[in-house]
PDB file of C-alpha atoms in Angstrom:
ATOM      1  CA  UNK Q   1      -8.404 -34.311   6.917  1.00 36.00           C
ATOM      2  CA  UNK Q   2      -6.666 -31.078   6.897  1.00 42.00           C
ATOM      3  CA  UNK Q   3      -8.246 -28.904   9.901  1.00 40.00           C
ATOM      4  CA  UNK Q   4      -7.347 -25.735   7.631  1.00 44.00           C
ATOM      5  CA  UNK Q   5     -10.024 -26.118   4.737  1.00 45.00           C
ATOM      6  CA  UNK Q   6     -12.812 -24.492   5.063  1.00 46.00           C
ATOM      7  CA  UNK Q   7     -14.911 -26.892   6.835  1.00 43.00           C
ATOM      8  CA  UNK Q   8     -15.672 -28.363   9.887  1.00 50.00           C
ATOM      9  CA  UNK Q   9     -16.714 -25.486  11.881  1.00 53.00           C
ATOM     10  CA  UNK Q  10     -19.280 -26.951  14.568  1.00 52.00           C
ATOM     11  CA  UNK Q  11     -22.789 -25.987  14.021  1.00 50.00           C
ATOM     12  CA  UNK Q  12     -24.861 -23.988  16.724  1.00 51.00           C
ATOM     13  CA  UNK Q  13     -27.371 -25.914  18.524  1.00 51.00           C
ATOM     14  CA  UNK Q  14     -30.879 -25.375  18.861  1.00 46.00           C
ATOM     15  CA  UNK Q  15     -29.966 -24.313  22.421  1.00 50.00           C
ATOM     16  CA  UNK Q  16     -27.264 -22.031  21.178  1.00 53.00           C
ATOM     17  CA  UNK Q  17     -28.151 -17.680  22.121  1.00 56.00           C
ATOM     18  CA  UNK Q  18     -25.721 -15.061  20.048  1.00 69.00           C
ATOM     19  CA  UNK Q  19     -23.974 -17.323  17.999  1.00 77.00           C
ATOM     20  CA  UNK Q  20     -21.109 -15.314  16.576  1.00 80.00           C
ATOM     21  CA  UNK Q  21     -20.654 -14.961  12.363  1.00 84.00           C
ATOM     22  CA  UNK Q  22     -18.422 -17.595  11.866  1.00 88.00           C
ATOM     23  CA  UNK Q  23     -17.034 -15.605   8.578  1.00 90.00           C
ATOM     24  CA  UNK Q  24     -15.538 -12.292   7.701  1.00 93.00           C
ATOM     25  CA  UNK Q  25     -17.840  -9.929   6.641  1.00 90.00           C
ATOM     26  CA  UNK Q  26     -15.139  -8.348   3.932  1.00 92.00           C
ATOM     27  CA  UNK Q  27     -14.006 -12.051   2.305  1.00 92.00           C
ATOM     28  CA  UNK Q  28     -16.811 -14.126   3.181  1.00 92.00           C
ATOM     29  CA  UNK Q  29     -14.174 -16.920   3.765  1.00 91.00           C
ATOM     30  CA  UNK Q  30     -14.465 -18.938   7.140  1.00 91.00           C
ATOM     31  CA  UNK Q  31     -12.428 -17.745  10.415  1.00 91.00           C
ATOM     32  CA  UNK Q  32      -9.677 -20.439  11.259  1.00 90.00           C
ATOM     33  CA  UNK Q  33      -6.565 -19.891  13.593  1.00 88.00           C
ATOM     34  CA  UNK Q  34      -3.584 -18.512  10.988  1.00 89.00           C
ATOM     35  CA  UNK Q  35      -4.253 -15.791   8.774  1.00 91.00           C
ATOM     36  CA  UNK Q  36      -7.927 -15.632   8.908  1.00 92.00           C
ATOM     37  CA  UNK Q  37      -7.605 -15.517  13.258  1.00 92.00           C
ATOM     38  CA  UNK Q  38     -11.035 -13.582  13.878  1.00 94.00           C
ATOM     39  CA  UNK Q  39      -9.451 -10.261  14.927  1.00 94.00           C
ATOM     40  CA  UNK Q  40     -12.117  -7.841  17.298  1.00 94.00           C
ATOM     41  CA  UNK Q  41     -11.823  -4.195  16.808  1.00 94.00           C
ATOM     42  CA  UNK Q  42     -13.047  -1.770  19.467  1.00 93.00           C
ATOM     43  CA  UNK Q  43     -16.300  -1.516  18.066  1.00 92.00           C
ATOM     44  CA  UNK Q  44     -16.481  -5.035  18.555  1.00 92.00           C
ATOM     45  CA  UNK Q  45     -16.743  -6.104  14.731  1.00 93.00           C
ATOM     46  CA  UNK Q  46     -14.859  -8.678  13.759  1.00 94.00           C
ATOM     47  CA  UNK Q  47     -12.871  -9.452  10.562  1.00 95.00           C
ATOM     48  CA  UNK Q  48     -10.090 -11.356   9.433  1.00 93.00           C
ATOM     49  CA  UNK Q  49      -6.289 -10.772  10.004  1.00 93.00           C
ATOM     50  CA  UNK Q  50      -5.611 -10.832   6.476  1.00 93.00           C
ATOM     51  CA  UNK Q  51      -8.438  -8.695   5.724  1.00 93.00           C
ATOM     52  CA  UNK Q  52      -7.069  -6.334   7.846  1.00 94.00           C
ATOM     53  CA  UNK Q  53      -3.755  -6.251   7.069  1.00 93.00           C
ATOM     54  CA  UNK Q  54      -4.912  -5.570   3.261  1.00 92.00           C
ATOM     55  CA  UNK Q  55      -7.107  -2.756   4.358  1.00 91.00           C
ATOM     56  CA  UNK Q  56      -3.888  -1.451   6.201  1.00 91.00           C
ATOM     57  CA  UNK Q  57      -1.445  -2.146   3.948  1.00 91.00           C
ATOM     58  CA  UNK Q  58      -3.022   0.351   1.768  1.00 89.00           C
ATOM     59  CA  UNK Q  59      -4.537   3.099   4.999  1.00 88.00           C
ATOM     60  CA  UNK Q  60      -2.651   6.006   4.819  1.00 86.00           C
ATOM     61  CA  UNK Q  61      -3.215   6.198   8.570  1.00 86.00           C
ATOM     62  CA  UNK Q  62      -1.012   2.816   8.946  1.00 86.00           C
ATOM     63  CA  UNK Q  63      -1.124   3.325  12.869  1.00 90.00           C
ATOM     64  CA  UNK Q  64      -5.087   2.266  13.422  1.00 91.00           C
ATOM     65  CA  UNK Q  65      -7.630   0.438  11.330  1.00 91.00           C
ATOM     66  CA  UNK Q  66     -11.041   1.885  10.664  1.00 91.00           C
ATOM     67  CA  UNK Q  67     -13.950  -0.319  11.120  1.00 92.00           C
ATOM     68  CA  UNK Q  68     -15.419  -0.923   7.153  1.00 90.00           C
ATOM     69  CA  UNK Q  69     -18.799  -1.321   9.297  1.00 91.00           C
ATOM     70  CA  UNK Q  70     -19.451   1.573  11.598  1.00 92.00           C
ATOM     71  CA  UNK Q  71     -15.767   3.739  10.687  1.00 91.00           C
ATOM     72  CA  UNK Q  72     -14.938   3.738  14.176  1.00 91.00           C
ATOM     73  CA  UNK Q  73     -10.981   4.045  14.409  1.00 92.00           C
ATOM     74  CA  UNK Q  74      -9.016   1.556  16.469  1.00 93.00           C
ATOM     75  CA  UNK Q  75      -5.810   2.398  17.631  1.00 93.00           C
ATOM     76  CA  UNK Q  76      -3.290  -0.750  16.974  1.00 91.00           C
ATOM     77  CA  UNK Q  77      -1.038  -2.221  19.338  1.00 90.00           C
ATOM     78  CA  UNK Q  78       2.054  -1.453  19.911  1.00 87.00           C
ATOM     79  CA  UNK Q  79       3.362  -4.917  18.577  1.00 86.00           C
ATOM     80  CA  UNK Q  80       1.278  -4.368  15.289  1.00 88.00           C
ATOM     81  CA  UNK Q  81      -1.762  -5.655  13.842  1.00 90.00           C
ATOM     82  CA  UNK Q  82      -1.534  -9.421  15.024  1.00 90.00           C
ATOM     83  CA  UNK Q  83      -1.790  -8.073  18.841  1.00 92.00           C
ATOM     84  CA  UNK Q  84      -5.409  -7.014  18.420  1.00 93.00           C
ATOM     85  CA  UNK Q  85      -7.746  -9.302  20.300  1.00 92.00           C
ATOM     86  CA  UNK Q  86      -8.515 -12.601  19.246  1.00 92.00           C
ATOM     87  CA  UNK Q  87     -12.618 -12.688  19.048  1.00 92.00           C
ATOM     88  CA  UNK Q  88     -12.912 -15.442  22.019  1.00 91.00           C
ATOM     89  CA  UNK Q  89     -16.676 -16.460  20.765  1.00 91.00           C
ATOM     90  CA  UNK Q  90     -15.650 -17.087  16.984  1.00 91.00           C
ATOM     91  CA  UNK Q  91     -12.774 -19.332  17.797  1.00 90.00           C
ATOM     92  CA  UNK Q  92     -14.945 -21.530  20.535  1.00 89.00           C
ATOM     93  CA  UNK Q  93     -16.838 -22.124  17.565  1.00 89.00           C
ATOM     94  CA  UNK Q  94     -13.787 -23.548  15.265  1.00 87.00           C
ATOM     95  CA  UNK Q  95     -12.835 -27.091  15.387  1.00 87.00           C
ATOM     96  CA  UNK Q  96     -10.543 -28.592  18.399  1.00 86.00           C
ATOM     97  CA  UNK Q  97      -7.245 -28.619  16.444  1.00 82.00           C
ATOM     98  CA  UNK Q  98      -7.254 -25.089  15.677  1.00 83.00           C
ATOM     99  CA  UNK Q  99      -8.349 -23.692  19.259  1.00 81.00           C
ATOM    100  CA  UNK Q 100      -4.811 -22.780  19.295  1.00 84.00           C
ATOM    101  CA  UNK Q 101      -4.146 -19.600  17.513  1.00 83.00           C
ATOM    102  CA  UNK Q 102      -0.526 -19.489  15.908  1.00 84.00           C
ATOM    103  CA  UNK Q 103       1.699 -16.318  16.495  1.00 86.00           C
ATOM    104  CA  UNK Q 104       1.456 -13.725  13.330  1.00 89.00           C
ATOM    105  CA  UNK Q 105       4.229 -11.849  12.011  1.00 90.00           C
ATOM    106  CA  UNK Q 106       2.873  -8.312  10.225  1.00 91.00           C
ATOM    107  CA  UNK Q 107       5.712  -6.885   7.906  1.00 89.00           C
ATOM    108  CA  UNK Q 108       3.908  -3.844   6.501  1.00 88.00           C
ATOM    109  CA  UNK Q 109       6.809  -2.728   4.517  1.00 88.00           C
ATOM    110  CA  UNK Q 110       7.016  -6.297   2.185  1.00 89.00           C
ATOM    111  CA  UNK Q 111       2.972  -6.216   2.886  1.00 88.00           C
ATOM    112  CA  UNK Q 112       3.386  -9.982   4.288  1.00 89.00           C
ATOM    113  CA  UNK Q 113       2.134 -12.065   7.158  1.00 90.00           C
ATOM    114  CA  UNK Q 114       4.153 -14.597   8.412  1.00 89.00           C
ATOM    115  CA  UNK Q 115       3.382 -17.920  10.749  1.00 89.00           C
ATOM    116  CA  UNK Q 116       6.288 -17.861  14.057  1.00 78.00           C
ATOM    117  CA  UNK Q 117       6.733 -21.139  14.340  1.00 64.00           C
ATOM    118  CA  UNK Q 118       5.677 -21.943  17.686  1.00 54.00           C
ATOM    119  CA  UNK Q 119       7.850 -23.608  20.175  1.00 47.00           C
ATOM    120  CA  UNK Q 120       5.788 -25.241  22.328  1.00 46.00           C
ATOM    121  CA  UNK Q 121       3.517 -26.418  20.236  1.00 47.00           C
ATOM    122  CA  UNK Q 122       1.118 -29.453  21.688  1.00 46.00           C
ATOM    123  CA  UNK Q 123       2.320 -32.723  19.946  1.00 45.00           C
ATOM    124  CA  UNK Q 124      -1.980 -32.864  19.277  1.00 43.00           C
ATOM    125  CA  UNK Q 125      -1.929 -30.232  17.061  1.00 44.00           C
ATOM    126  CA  UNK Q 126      -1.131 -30.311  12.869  1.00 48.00           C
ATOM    127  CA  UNK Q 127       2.598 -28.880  12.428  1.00 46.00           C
ATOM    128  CA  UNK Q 128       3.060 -25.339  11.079  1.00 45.00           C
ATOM    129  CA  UNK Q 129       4.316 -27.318   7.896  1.00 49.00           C
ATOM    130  CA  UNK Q 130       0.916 -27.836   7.258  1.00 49.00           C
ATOM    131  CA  UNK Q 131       0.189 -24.338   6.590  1.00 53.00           C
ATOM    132  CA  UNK Q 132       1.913 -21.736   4.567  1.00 60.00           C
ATOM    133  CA  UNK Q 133       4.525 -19.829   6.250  1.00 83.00           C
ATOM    134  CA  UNK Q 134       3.839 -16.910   4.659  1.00 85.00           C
ATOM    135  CA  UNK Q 135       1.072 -14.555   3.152  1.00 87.00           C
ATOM    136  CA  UNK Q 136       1.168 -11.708   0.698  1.00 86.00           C
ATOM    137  CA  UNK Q 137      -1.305  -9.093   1.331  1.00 85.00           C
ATOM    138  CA  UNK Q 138       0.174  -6.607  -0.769  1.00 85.00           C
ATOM    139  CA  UNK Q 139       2.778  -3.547  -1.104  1.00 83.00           C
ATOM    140  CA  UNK Q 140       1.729  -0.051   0.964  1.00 83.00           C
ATOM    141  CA  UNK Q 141       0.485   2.789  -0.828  1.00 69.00           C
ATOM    142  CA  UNK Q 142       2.515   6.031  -1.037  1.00 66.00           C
ATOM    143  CA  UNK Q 143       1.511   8.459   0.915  1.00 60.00           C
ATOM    144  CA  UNK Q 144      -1.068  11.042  -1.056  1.00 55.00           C
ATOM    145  CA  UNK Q 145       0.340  12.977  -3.300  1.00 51.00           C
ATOM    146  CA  UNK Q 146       3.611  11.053  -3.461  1.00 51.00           C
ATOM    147  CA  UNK Q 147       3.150   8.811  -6.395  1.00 50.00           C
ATOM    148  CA  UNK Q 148       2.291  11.388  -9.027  1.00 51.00           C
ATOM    149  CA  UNK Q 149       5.432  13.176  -7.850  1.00 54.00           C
ATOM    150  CA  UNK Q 150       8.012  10.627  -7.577  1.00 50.00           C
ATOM    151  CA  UNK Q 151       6.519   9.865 -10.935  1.00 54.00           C
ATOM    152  CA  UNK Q 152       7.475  13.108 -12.657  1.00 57.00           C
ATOM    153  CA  UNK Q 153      10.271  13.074 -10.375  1.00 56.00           C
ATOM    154  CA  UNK Q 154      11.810   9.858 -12.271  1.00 56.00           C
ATOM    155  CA  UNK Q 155      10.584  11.277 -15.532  1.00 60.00           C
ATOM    156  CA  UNK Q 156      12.647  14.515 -15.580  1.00 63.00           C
ATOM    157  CA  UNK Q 157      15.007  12.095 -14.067  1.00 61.00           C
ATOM    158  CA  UNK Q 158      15.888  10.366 -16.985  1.00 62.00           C
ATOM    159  CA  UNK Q 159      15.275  12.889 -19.526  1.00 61.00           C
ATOM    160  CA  UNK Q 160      18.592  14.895 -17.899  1.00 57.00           C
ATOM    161  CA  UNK Q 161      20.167  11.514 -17.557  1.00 60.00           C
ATOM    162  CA  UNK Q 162      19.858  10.876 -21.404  1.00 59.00           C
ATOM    163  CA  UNK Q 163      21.166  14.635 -22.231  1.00 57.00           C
ATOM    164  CA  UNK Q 164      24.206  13.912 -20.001  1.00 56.00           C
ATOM    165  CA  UNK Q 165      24.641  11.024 -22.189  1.00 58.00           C
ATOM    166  CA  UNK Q 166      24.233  12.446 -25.398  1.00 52.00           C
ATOM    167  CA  UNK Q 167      25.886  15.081 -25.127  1.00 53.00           C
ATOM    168  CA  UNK Q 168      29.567  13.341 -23.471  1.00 56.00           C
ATOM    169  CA  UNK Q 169      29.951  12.745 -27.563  1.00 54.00           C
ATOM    170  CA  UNK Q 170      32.291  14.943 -29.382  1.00 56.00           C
ATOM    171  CA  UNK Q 171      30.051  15.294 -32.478  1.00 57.00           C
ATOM    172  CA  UNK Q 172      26.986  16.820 -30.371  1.00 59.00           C
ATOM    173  CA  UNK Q 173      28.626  18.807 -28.169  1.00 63.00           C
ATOM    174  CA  UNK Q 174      30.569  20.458 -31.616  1.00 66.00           C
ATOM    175  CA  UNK Q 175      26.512  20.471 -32.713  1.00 72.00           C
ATOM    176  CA  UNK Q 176      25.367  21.926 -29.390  1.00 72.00           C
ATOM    177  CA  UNK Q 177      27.736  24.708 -29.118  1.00 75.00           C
ATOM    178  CA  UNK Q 178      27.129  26.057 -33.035  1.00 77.00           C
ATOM    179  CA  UNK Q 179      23.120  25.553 -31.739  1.00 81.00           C
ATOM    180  CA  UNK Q 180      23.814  27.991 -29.001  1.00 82.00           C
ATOM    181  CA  UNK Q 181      25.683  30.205 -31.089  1.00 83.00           C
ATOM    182  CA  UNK Q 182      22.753  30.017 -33.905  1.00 85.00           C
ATOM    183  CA  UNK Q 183      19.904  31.146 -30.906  1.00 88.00           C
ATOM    184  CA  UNK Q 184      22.051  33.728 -29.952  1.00 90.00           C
ATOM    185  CA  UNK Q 185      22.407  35.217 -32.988  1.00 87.00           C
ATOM    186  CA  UNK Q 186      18.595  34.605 -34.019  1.00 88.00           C
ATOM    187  CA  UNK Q 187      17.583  36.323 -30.623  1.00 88.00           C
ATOM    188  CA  UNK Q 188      19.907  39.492 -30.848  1.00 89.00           C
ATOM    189  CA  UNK Q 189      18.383  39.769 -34.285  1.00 86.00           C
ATOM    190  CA  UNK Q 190      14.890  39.907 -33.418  1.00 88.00           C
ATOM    191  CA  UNK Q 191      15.585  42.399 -30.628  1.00 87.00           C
ATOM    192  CA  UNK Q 192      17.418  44.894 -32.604  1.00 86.00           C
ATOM    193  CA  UNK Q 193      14.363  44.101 -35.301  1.00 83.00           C
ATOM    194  CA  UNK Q 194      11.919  44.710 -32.400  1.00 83.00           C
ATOM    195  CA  UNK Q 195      13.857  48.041 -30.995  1.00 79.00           C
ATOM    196  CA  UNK Q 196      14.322  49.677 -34.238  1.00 77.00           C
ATOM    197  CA  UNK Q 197      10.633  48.756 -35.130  1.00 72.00           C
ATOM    198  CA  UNK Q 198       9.249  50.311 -31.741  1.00 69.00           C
ATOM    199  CA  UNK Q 199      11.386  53.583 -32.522  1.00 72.00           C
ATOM    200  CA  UNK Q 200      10.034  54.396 -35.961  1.00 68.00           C
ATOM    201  CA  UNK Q 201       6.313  53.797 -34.252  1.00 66.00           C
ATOM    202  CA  UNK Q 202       7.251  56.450 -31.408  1.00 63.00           C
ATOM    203  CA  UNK Q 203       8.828  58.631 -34.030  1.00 64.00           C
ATOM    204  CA  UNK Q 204       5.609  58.762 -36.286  1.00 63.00           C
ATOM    205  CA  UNK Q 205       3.254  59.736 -33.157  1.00 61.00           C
ATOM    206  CA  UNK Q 206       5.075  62.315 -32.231  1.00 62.00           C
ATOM    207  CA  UNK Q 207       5.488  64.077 -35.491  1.00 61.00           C
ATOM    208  CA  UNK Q 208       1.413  63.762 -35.869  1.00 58.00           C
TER     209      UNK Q 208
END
């Protein structure tokens, strides 16, 4: 049987006192020892890796996580989100082949988690070719502000791109140039029109 499905997580006893959640309050999906390690936060809530590296993947504070339960903010370490601490209770509670917790990888900027394949792993426990080697969690969010102007941004982009364009032709830039010529003219017209216009007004005022 494959230690990784969701399933064989030993039962509390009758005797048992403070039996940890044995799943992530944000999923619901069971803790096991890859991408759902039981991570602890400093307000000692625990959720699961990939949980949290969705929640930061898309945080435009990228350097802590803020607790979805009591929005405490925990500063993360300086090796990245796998480093936070393992939640010692949940994983006494998770089957003896996955007491050891495999070494995460965190690339925020391709939003993946990725297995290290361990090198001293116990010949006891399942391969890491029994899990998947890697997880996407998602790309990061631009910071605020950002997207709707790299948006516009690209859009005036390739309007100017696609004048450039047309106009490298021989026939518009002929058409362009009698255009300018035509505006010209219209606009010297309407502000001799305008001046002459204004003068007769002042002219009949100060006669009355």
């Amino acid at each position: 049987m494959d230690p990784y499905l969701e399933v064989g997580l030993r039962s509390p006893g009758p005797d048992d006192q403070d039996t940890p959640d044995l799943e992530c309050s944000i999923c619901f999906s069971q803790f096991n020892n890859v991408f759902r390690t039981p991570k602890m936060l400093q307000c000692q809530h625990t959720f699961c890796l990939e949980c949290l590296a969705r929640m930061n993947v898309k945080s435009a504070k990228p350097d802590s996580i803020q607790c979805p339960l009591c929005r405490g903010l925990t500063p993360l370490p300086a090796l990245g989100l796998p480093k936070l601490t393992t939640d010692p209770a949940v994983v006494s509670y998770l089957p003896a082949a996955m007491q050891r917790v495999y070494s995460i990888r965190f690339n925020r900027k391709k939003g993946k988690l990725q297995v290290k394949r361990p090198t001293d792993a116990a010949p006891s426990l399942p391969t890491v070719r029994s899990v998947s080697q890697s997880l996407d969690v998602g790309l990061p969010s631009p910071p605020e502000g950002d997207g709707e102007r790299g948006d516009l941004e690209a859009g005036r982009g390739r309007r100017v791109r696609a004048l450039l364009r047309v106009c490298r032709r021989p026939g518009c830039k002929a058409s362009l140039l009698v255009s300018v010529v035509v505006m010209t003219v219209l606009l010297t017209g309407i502000i001799i029109f305008l001046k002459g216009h204004f003068s007769k007004r002042f002219k009949i005022l100060s006669v009355k």
